[in-house]
Short mmCIF file of N, CA and C in Angstrom, two decimals:
data_model
loop_
_atom_site.label_atom_id
_atom_site.label_comp_id
_atom_site.label_asym_id
_atom_site.label_seq_id
_atom_site.Cartn_x
_atom_site.Cartn_y
_atom_site.Cartn_z
N MET A 1 -303.47 189.74 5.45
CA MET A 1 -302.04 189.99 5.43
C MET A 1 -301.87 191.29 5.88
N ALA A 2 -300.84 191.50 6.99
CA ALA A 2 -300.39 192.68 7.21
C ALA A 2 -299.23 193.02 6.79
N LEU A 3 -299.08 194.45 6.38
CA LEU A 3 -297.97 194.98 5.97
C LEU A 3 -297.35 195.72 6.80
N THR A 4 -295.92 195.58 6.99
CA THR A 4 -295.04 195.95 8.10
C THR A 4 -294.09 197.15 7.43
N PRO A 5 -294.18 198.15 7.80
CA PRO A 5 -293.02 199.06 7.61
C PRO A 5 -291.82 198.83 7.57
N VAL A 6 -290.90 199.09 6.49
CA VAL A 6 -289.43 198.93 6.64
C VAL A 6 -288.68 200.17 7.14
N LYS A 7 -287.97 199.81 8.09
CA LYS A 7 -287.05 201.08 8.59
C LYS A 7 -285.73 201.32 7.72
N GLY A 8 -285.51 202.44 8.02
CA GLY A 8 -284.34 202.87 7.21
C GLY A 8 -282.97 202.08 7.27
N LYS A 9 -283.21 201.68 8.53
CA LYS A 9 -281.70 200.99 8.93
C LYS A 9 -281.41 199.40 8.48
N ASP A 10 -282.74 199.02 7.83
CA ASP A 10 -282.98 198.00 7.43
C ASP A 10 -282.91 197.71 5.76
N VAL A 11 -282.55 198.90 5.49
CA VAL A 11 -282.51 199.15 3.75
C VAL A 11 -280.99 199.41 3.71
N GLY A 12 -280.31 198.61 2.68
CA GLY A 12 -278.90 199.25 2.36
C GLY A 12 -278.22 198.41 1.49
N LEU A 13 -276.84 198.83 1.14
CA LEU A 13 -275.73 198.03 0.42
C LEU A 13 -275.12 196.93 0.86
N ALA A 14 -275.07 195.72 0.07
CA ALA A 14 -274.13 194.83 0.80
C ALA A 14 -272.95 194.51 -0.58
N VAL A 15 -271.91 194.18 -0.43
CA VAL A 15 -271.03 194.03 -1.52
C VAL A 15 -270.54 192.58 -0.80
N GLN A 16 -270.01 191.70 -2.37
CA GLN A 16 -269.74 190.33 -2.26
C GLN A 16 -268.10 190.50 -2.08
N LYS A 17 -267.51 189.84 -1.04
CA LYS A 17 -266.25 189.55 -0.85
C LYS A 17 -265.88 188.58 -0.30
N MET A 18 -264.55 188.15 -0.02
CA MET A 18 -263.95 187.01 0.32
C MET A 18 -263.68 187.01 1.73
N VAL A 19 -264.40 186.33 2.54
CA VAL A 19 -264.30 186.36 3.93
C VAL A 19 -264.05 184.88 4.20
N ALA A 20 -262.93 184.75 5.02
CA ALA A 20 -262.57 183.28 5.53
C ALA A 20 -262.78 182.29 4.26
N ALA A 21 -262.07 182.58 3.39
CA ALA A 21 -261.86 181.48 2.05
C ALA A 21 -263.50 181.30 1.59
N ALA A 22 -264.39 182.24 1.75
CA ALA A 22 -265.62 181.82 1.13
C ALA A 22 -266.36 183.33 0.70
N LEU A 23 -266.98 183.41 -0.22
CA LEU A 23 -267.64 184.60 -1.27
C LEU A 23 -268.82 184.88 -0.11
N LYS A 24 -268.74 186.00 0.54
CA LYS A 24 -270.16 186.42 1.46
C LYS A 24 -270.10 187.87 0.87
N TYR A 25 -271.56 187.99 1.20
CA TYR A 25 -272.34 189.39 1.14
C TYR A 25 -271.87 190.19 2.62
N VAL A 26 -271.26 191.18 2.55
CA VAL A 26 -270.91 191.96 3.54
C VAL A 26 -271.72 193.60 3.31
N LEU A 27 -272.76 193.52 4.53
CA LEU A 27 -273.14 195.07 4.44
C LEU A 27 -272.27 196.16 4.62
N VAL A 28 -272.52 197.08 4.00
CA VAL A 28 -271.93 198.34 4.04
C VAL A 28 -272.38 199.05 5.63
N GLY A 29 -271.28 199.01 6.30
CA GLY A 29 -271.30 199.72 7.51
C GLY A 29 -271.59 201.07 7.62
N CYS A 30 -272.33 201.66 8.64
CA CYS A 30 -272.17 203.24 8.57
C CYS A 30 -273.16 204.10 7.37
N LEU A 31 -273.92 203.42 6.76
CA LEU A 31 -274.54 204.03 5.77
C LEU A 31 -275.35 204.89 6.36
N THR A 32 -275.51 206.25 5.81
CA THR A 32 -276.55 207.18 6.66
C THR A 32 -277.67 207.48 5.55
N ASP A 33 -277.50 206.84 4.28
CA ASP A 33 -278.40 206.91 3.16
C ASP A 33 -278.12 205.92 2.14
N SER A 34 -278.96 205.64 1.19
CA SER A 34 -278.68 204.75 0.26
C SER A 34 -279.86 204.81 -0.71
N THR A 35 -279.25 204.74 -1.98
CA THR A 35 -280.38 204.87 -3.25
C THR A 35 -280.29 203.74 -3.93
N PHE A 36 -281.43 203.50 -4.84
CA PHE A 36 -281.64 202.24 -5.75
C PHE A 36 -282.45 202.78 -6.94
N ASP A 37 -281.83 202.95 -7.85
CA ASP A 37 -282.89 203.41 -9.13
C ASP A 37 -282.62 202.66 -10.33
N VAL A 38 -284.15 202.51 -10.77
CA VAL A 38 -284.33 201.46 -12.15
C VAL A 38 -284.97 202.57 -12.95
N ASP A 39 -284.30 202.77 -13.83
CA ASP A 39 -284.70 203.39 -15.34
C ASP A 39 -285.04 202.38 -16.48
N THR A 40 -286.09 202.88 -17.14
CA THR A 40 -286.54 202.09 -18.19
C THR A 40 -286.63 203.10 -19.40
N GLU A 41 -285.86 202.93 -20.80
CA GLU A 41 -286.01 204.08 -21.74
C GLU A 41 -287.47 203.95 -22.22
N THR A 42 -288.03 204.56 -22.86
CA THR A 42 -289.33 204.82 -23.46
C THR A 42 -289.05 205.08 -25.30
N ASP A 43 -289.73 204.45 -26.01
CA ASP A 43 -289.63 205.18 -27.21
C ASP A 43 -291.08 205.37 -27.85
N GLU A 44 -291.32 206.44 -28.48
CA GLU A 44 -292.19 207.07 -28.74
C GLU A 44 -293.04 206.06 -30.00
N ALA A 45 -294.21 205.77 -29.82
CA ALA A 45 -294.73 204.90 -30.80
C ALA A 45 -296.33 205.65 -31.47
N THR A 46 -296.35 207.10 -31.43
CA THR A 46 -297.35 207.74 -31.94
C THR A 46 -297.51 207.66 -33.35
N CYS A 47 -298.78 207.21 -33.48
CA CYS A 47 -299.12 207.67 -35.20
C CYS A 47 -300.46 208.18 -35.43
N ILE A 48 -300.87 208.54 -36.72
CA ILE A 48 -301.87 209.50 -36.94
C ILE A 48 -303.20 209.22 -36.36
N ALA A 49 -303.34 207.50 -36.12
CA ALA A 49 -304.80 207.21 -35.54
C ALA A 49 -304.62 207.49 -33.75
N SER A 50 -303.29 207.73 -33.38
CA SER A 50 -303.34 207.81 -31.84
C SER A 50 -304.24 208.90 -31.30
N GLY A 51 -304.68 209.76 -32.38
CA GLY A 51 -305.43 210.96 -31.55
C GLY A 51 -304.56 212.00 -31.05
N VAL A 52 -304.79 212.87 -29.92
CA VAL A 52 -303.91 213.81 -29.38
C VAL A 52 -303.24 213.46 -28.38
N PHE A 53 -303.15 212.47 -28.18
CA PHE A 53 -302.15 211.68 -26.95
C PHE A 53 -301.19 210.86 -27.53
N LYS A 54 -299.52 210.97 -27.12
CA LYS A 54 -298.72 210.08 -27.30
C LYS A 54 -298.58 208.89 -26.96
N GLU A 55 -298.16 207.90 -27.61
CA GLU A 55 -297.82 206.74 -27.16
C GLU A 55 -296.58 206.14 -27.02
N PHE A 56 -295.91 205.33 -26.24
CA PHE A 56 -294.78 205.05 -26.09
C PHE A 56 -294.60 203.42 -25.84
N ILE A 57 -293.64 202.91 -26.20
CA ILE A 57 -293.20 201.40 -25.74
C ILE A 57 -292.34 201.74 -25.14
N GLY A 58 -292.01 200.38 -23.98
CA GLY A 58 -290.93 200.20 -23.12
C GLY A 58 -289.77 199.92 -23.76
N GLY A 59 -288.33 200.29 -23.25
CA GLY A 59 -287.10 200.07 -24.09
C GLY A 59 -286.17 199.52 -23.04
N GLN A 60 -285.17 199.53 -23.17
CA GLN A 60 -283.91 198.69 -22.23
C GLN A 60 -284.03 199.27 -20.93
N SER A 61 -283.66 198.63 -19.88
CA SER A 61 -283.80 199.01 -18.29
C SER A 61 -282.15 199.22 -17.97
N GLY A 62 -281.97 199.99 -17.06
CA GLY A 62 -280.63 200.22 -16.40
C GLY A 62 -280.90 200.47 -14.98
N TRP A 63 -279.66 200.20 -14.08
CA TRP A 63 -279.93 200.64 -12.67
C TRP A 63 -278.88 201.27 -12.13
N THR A 64 -279.04 201.92 -11.16
CA THR A 64 -277.99 202.54 -10.42
C THR A 64 -278.32 202.25 -8.90
N MET A 65 -276.92 202.29 -7.88
CA MET A 65 -276.85 201.97 -6.57
C MET A 65 -276.00 203.38 -6.02
N GLY A 66 -276.22 203.77 -4.81
CA GLY A 66 -275.34 204.64 -4.10
C GLY A 66 -275.62 204.72 -2.67
N GLY A 67 -274.81 205.58 -2.20
CA GLY A 67 -275.17 205.91 -0.66
C GLY A 67 -274.38 206.92 -0.04
N THR A 68 -274.40 207.22 1.05
CA THR A 68 -273.61 208.21 2.11
C THR A 68 -272.89 207.39 3.22
N LEU A 69 -271.74 207.21 3.58
CA LEU A 69 -271.54 206.36 4.53
C LEU A 69 -270.56 207.42 5.73
N ASN A 70 -270.74 207.48 6.92
CA ASN A 70 -270.00 207.72 7.60
C ASN A 70 -268.29 206.88 7.79
N VAL A 71 -267.27 207.88 7.56
CA VAL A 71 -266.20 207.16 7.15
C VAL A 71 -265.61 206.70 8.64
N ARG A 72 -265.33 205.25 8.53
CA ARG A 72 -264.80 204.50 9.85
C ARG A 72 -263.40 203.60 9.28
N GLN A 73 -262.52 203.77 10.00
CA GLN A 73 -261.08 202.94 9.55
C GLN A 73 -261.28 201.42 10.18
N ALA A 74 -261.03 200.54 9.42
CA ALA A 74 -261.30 199.21 9.67
C ALA A 74 -259.71 198.78 10.12
N THR A 75 -259.54 198.45 11.21
CA THR A 75 -258.07 197.87 11.56
C THR A 75 -258.15 196.98 11.95
N ASN A 76 -256.85 196.20 12.15
CA ASN A 76 -256.98 194.40 12.33
C ASN A 76 -257.06 193.73 13.70
N ASP A 77 -258.11 194.57 14.31
CA ASP A 77 -258.54 194.09 15.68
C ASP A 77 -259.14 192.89 15.29
N VAL A 78 -259.33 192.06 16.18
CA VAL A 78 -259.76 190.49 16.21
C VAL A 78 -261.43 190.59 15.86
N SER A 79 -262.40 190.41 15.27
CA SER A 79 -263.78 190.61 15.37
C SER A 79 -264.65 189.27 15.27
N GLY A 80 -263.68 188.28 15.15
CA GLY A 80 -264.38 186.64 14.87
C GLY A 80 -263.50 185.76 14.66
N PRO A 81 -263.47 184.78 15.23
CA PRO A 81 -262.69 183.46 14.93
C PRO A 81 -261.89 183.42 13.35
N GLY A 82 -260.87 183.79 13.35
CA GLY A 82 -259.64 183.78 12.30
C GLY A 82 -260.12 185.17 11.55
N LEU A 83 -261.07 185.93 12.21
CA LEU A 83 -261.35 187.22 11.07
C LEU A 83 -260.83 188.62 11.70
N THR A 84 -260.55 189.64 11.41
CA THR A 84 -260.46 191.12 11.50
C THR A 84 -261.34 191.94 11.12
N ASP A 85 -261.62 192.87 11.90
CA ASP A 85 -262.69 193.96 11.19
C ASP A 85 -262.49 194.43 9.99
N ALA A 86 -261.10 194.33 9.23
CA ALA A 86 -260.66 194.60 8.00
C ALA A 86 -261.38 193.78 7.15
N ASP A 87 -261.57 192.27 7.67
CA ASP A 87 -261.71 191.25 6.70
C ASP A 87 -263.44 191.32 6.73
N ASP A 88 -264.24 191.82 7.78
CA ASP A 88 -265.78 191.51 7.85
C ASP A 88 -266.30 193.01 7.65
N ASN A 89 -265.49 193.78 7.13
CA ASN A 89 -266.34 195.07 7.11
C ASN A 89 -265.98 195.65 5.40
N VAL A 90 -266.90 196.53 4.91
CA VAL A 90 -266.55 197.18 3.81
C VAL A 90 -266.69 198.72 4.08
N THR A 91 -265.24 199.49 3.61
CA THR A 91 -265.14 200.69 4.27
C THR A 91 -265.15 201.70 3.17
N ALA A 92 -264.96 202.72 3.06
CA ALA A 92 -264.62 203.76 2.06
C ALA A 92 -263.44 203.67 1.38
N GLU A 93 -262.68 203.24 2.12
CA GLU A 93 -261.17 203.12 1.55
C GLU A 93 -261.23 201.89 0.81
N ASN A 94 -262.00 200.51 1.11
CA ASN A 94 -262.23 199.51 0.21
C ASN A 94 -262.71 200.25 -1.29
N PHE A 95 -263.77 200.91 -1.00
CA PHE A 95 -264.60 201.19 -2.54
C PHE A 95 -263.65 202.13 -2.97
N LEU A 96 -262.98 203.16 -2.64
CA LEU A 96 -261.79 204.09 -3.31
C LEU A 96 -260.90 202.82 -3.89
N ASP A 97 -260.36 201.85 -3.31
CA ASP A 97 -259.12 200.99 -3.95
C ASP A 97 -259.76 200.10 -5.16
N MET A 98 -261.03 199.74 -5.03
CA MET A 98 -261.68 198.66 -5.85
C MET A 98 -262.29 199.86 -7.33
N GLN A 99 -262.33 200.94 -6.90
CA GLN A 99 -262.47 201.80 -7.94
C GLN A 99 -261.21 202.21 -8.70
N LEU A 100 -260.02 202.08 -8.07
CA LEU A 100 -258.90 202.70 -8.70
C LEU A 100 -258.41 201.38 -9.32
N ALA A 101 -258.81 200.32 -8.92
CA ALA A 101 -258.29 199.05 -9.57
C ALA A 101 -259.12 198.92 -11.06
N GLY A 102 -259.99 199.65 -10.99
CA GLY A 102 -261.13 199.02 -11.92
C GLY A 102 -261.92 197.89 -11.80
N THR A 103 -262.14 197.51 -10.57
CA THR A 103 -263.10 196.00 -10.20
C THR A 103 -264.25 196.26 -10.43
N THR A 104 -264.92 195.40 -11.15
CA THR A 104 -266.39 195.41 -11.19
C THR A 104 -267.03 194.50 -9.98
N VAL A 105 -268.10 195.30 -9.15
CA VAL A 105 -268.18 194.72 -8.01
C VAL A 105 -269.64 194.17 -7.89
N GLN A 106 -269.88 192.80 -7.35
CA GLN A 106 -271.18 192.14 -7.15
C GLN A 106 -271.73 192.94 -5.83
N ILE A 107 -272.87 193.27 -6.22
CA ILE A 107 -273.63 194.53 -5.01
C ILE A 107 -275.02 193.70 -4.83
N ARG A 108 -275.31 194.08 -3.63
CA ARG A 108 -276.82 193.47 -3.56
C ARG A 108 -277.28 194.60 -2.37
N TYR A 109 -278.84 195.09 -2.98
CA TYR A 109 -279.34 196.27 -2.22
C TYR A 109 -280.58 195.40 -1.57
N GLN A 110 -280.61 195.22 -0.23
CA GLN A 110 -281.68 194.98 0.50
C GLN A 110 -282.88 195.62 1.03
N ILE A 111 -283.70 195.43 0.97
CA ILE A 111 -285.13 196.03 1.35
C ILE A 111 -285.81 195.25 2.26
N GLY A 112 -285.38 195.69 3.52
CA GLY A 112 -285.87 194.80 4.90
C GLY A 112 -284.99 193.91 5.41
N GLY A 113 -285.24 193.67 6.27
CA GLY A 113 -284.31 192.86 7.37
C GLY A 113 -284.50 191.61 7.65
N ALA A 114 -286.21 191.05 7.49
CA ALA A 114 -286.91 190.08 7.81
C ALA A 114 -286.62 189.00 6.92
N LYS A 115 -287.38 187.71 7.28
CA LYS A 115 -287.21 186.41 6.33
C LYS A 115 -288.27 187.20 5.18
N GLY A 116 -287.67 186.77 3.94
CA GLY A 116 -288.81 186.95 2.85
C GLY A 116 -288.48 188.47 2.16
N SER A 117 -287.56 189.16 2.79
CA SER A 117 -287.35 190.52 2.10
C SER A 117 -286.70 190.26 0.83
N ALA A 118 -286.59 191.72 0.19
CA ALA A 118 -286.30 191.30 -1.32
C ALA A 118 -285.08 191.95 -1.37
N TRP A 119 -284.10 190.99 -1.91
CA TRP A 119 -282.96 191.68 -2.32
C TRP A 119 -282.45 191.53 -3.70
N TYR A 120 -282.14 192.64 -4.29
CA TYR A 120 -281.64 192.82 -5.82
C TYR A 120 -280.16 192.90 -6.05
N SER A 121 -279.55 191.92 -6.80
CA SER A 121 -278.01 192.07 -7.00
C SER A 121 -277.78 191.90 -8.44
N GLY A 122 -276.78 192.27 -8.47
CA GLY A 122 -276.15 192.50 -9.91
C GLY A 122 -274.59 192.88 -10.09
N LEU A 123 -274.13 193.11 -10.97
CA LEU A 123 -272.79 193.54 -11.18
C LEU A 123 -272.77 195.17 -11.43
N ALA A 124 -271.57 195.74 -10.91
CA ALA A 124 -271.76 197.14 -10.96
C ALA A 124 -270.39 197.60 -10.78
N ILE A 125 -270.28 198.83 -11.62
CA ILE A 125 -268.95 199.62 -11.79
C ILE A 125 -268.98 201.02 -10.80
N ILE A 126 -268.15 201.28 -10.08
CA ILE A 126 -268.24 202.33 -9.26
C ILE A 126 -267.63 203.51 -10.18
N THR A 127 -268.73 204.48 -9.94
CA THR A 127 -268.65 205.42 -11.25
C THR A 127 -267.90 206.79 -10.62
N LYS A 128 -268.26 206.98 -9.25
CA LYS A 128 -267.96 208.05 -8.58
C LYS A 128 -267.51 207.67 -6.70
N SER A 129 -266.66 208.39 -6.44
CA SER A 129 -266.46 208.39 -4.89
C SER A 129 -266.23 209.79 -4.62
N SER A 130 -266.69 210.07 -3.18
CA SER A 130 -266.70 211.16 -3.11
C SER A 130 -266.45 211.70 -1.51
N PHE A 131 -265.33 211.99 -1.04
CA PHE A 131 -265.13 212.18 0.51
C PHE A 131 -265.17 213.40 0.72
N LYS A 132 -265.76 213.66 2.19
CA LYS A 132 -266.05 215.03 2.34
C LYS A 132 -265.78 215.08 3.77
N GLY A 133 -264.81 215.91 4.48
CA GLY A 133 -264.39 216.19 5.65
C GLY A 133 -264.53 217.63 5.78
N GLN A 134 -265.46 217.51 7.32
CA GLN A 134 -265.64 219.04 7.81
C GLN A 134 -265.07 219.31 8.91
N LEU A 135 -264.91 220.59 9.41
CA LEU A 135 -264.37 220.82 10.73
C LEU A 135 -264.88 220.03 11.99
N LYS A 136 -266.55 220.25 11.69
CA LYS A 136 -267.07 219.49 12.81
C LYS A 136 -268.06 218.46 12.38
N GLY A 137 -268.01 217.47 13.16
CA GLY A 137 -268.72 216.04 12.52
C GLY A 137 -268.00 214.79 12.10
N VAL A 138 -268.39 213.68 11.54
CA VAL A 138 -267.64 212.97 11.12
C VAL A 138 -267.30 213.31 9.57
N ALA A 139 -266.21 212.54 9.01
CA ALA A 139 -266.18 212.61 7.81
C ALA A 139 -266.98 211.62 6.77
N THR A 140 -267.57 212.15 5.77
CA THR A 140 -268.68 211.31 5.16
C THR A 140 -267.67 210.72 3.82
N TYR A 141 -268.42 209.84 3.17
CA TYR A 141 -268.12 209.48 1.75
C TYR A 141 -269.46 208.84 1.00
N ALA A 142 -269.40 209.58 -0.30
CA ALA A 142 -270.66 209.11 -1.09
C ALA A 142 -270.15 208.48 -2.27
N ILE A 143 -270.69 207.42 -2.57
CA ILE A 143 -270.42 206.41 -3.64
C ILE A 143 -271.63 206.30 -4.68
N SER A 144 -271.19 206.02 -5.93
CA SER A 144 -272.11 206.03 -7.20
C SER A 144 -271.70 204.67 -8.19
N LEU A 145 -272.48 203.76 -8.07
CA LEU A 145 -272.50 202.54 -8.83
C LEU A 145 -273.27 202.51 -9.75
N GLN A 146 -272.85 202.06 -11.16
CA GLN A 146 -273.77 201.98 -12.38
C GLN A 146 -273.77 200.40 -12.69
N GLY A 147 -274.81 199.96 -12.66
CA GLY A 147 -275.11 198.40 -12.89
C GLY A 147 -274.80 198.02 -14.20
N THR A 148 -274.63 197.03 -14.28
CA THR A 148 -273.98 196.33 -15.86
C THR A 148 -274.41 195.14 -15.90
N GLY A 149 -275.72 194.66 -16.91
CA GLY A 149 -276.28 193.63 -16.76
C GLY A 149 -277.47 193.74 -16.11
N PRO A 150 -278.00 192.36 -15.85
CA PRO A 150 -279.50 192.18 -15.58
C PRO A 150 -279.08 192.24 -13.89
N LEU A 151 -280.43 192.46 -13.10
CA LEU A 151 -280.40 192.44 -11.83
C LEU A 151 -281.44 191.22 -11.63
N THR A 152 -280.90 190.45 -10.45
CA THR A 152 -281.34 189.17 -9.70
C THR A 152 -281.96 189.35 -8.60
N LYS A 153 -283.34 188.79 -8.59
CA LYS A 153 -284.02 189.24 -7.23
C LYS A 153 -284.02 187.65 -6.60
N THR A 154 -283.99 187.67 -5.34
CA THR A 154 -283.73 186.85 -4.29
C THR A 154 -284.61 187.21 -3.10
N LEU A 155 -284.89 186.59 -2.05
CA LEU A 155 -285.59 186.54 -0.84
C LEU A 155 -284.95 186.25 0.13
N ALA A 156 -284.70 186.92 1.13
CA ALA A 156 -284.08 186.58 2.31
C ALA A 156 -284.66 185.49 3.13
N PRO A 157 -283.50 184.53 3.30
CA PRO A 157 -283.93 183.35 3.77
C PRO A 157 -284.21 183.47 5.51
#
C-alpha cells in the first residue's frame, strides 16, 4: 500500500450551516493555516515499587481547532442555482457573528481531500476572534475554537 503525502491545501476546517434548506458542511475558504490539537490529561500513579521512574495513567481528553484566513467579504452575487456566495461560504464576519451570539458550532477538521480521508467532527465554542489589518497585504483573521464533548471520526466518501 502506498502512502500519499497530504498537501496543506487539502487540510482544513469546515463548518456545518444551512444551505438551500439543508444542513451541509461548508469548507472555510481562504485558510492560510489551520490547527487541530488533541490533549490527554495524565495522572501520576507512581508507587514505591515503581523504582526511579514515574508512572502515569491517562485521563480525560480535550480538543481545540483554529486557523488563520485571509479576510474576504461574501456578497450576494449568485454562486449557484438559488444560492449566493454569502450562502455557500463561511467568512471571518460569519465567525464573529456566531461568537457574539454565543453559538455553539458543529465543526469538522478534514485531513486530506481524497476518498477515505479522515474527518474529525464535533461541537465547538468560538473562544477567540482576532482581526489584523496592515498597510500592505490582505487583512487576516485568526480563530480559536474549544471543543465541547467528543470527536467523531468519519471517512470522506
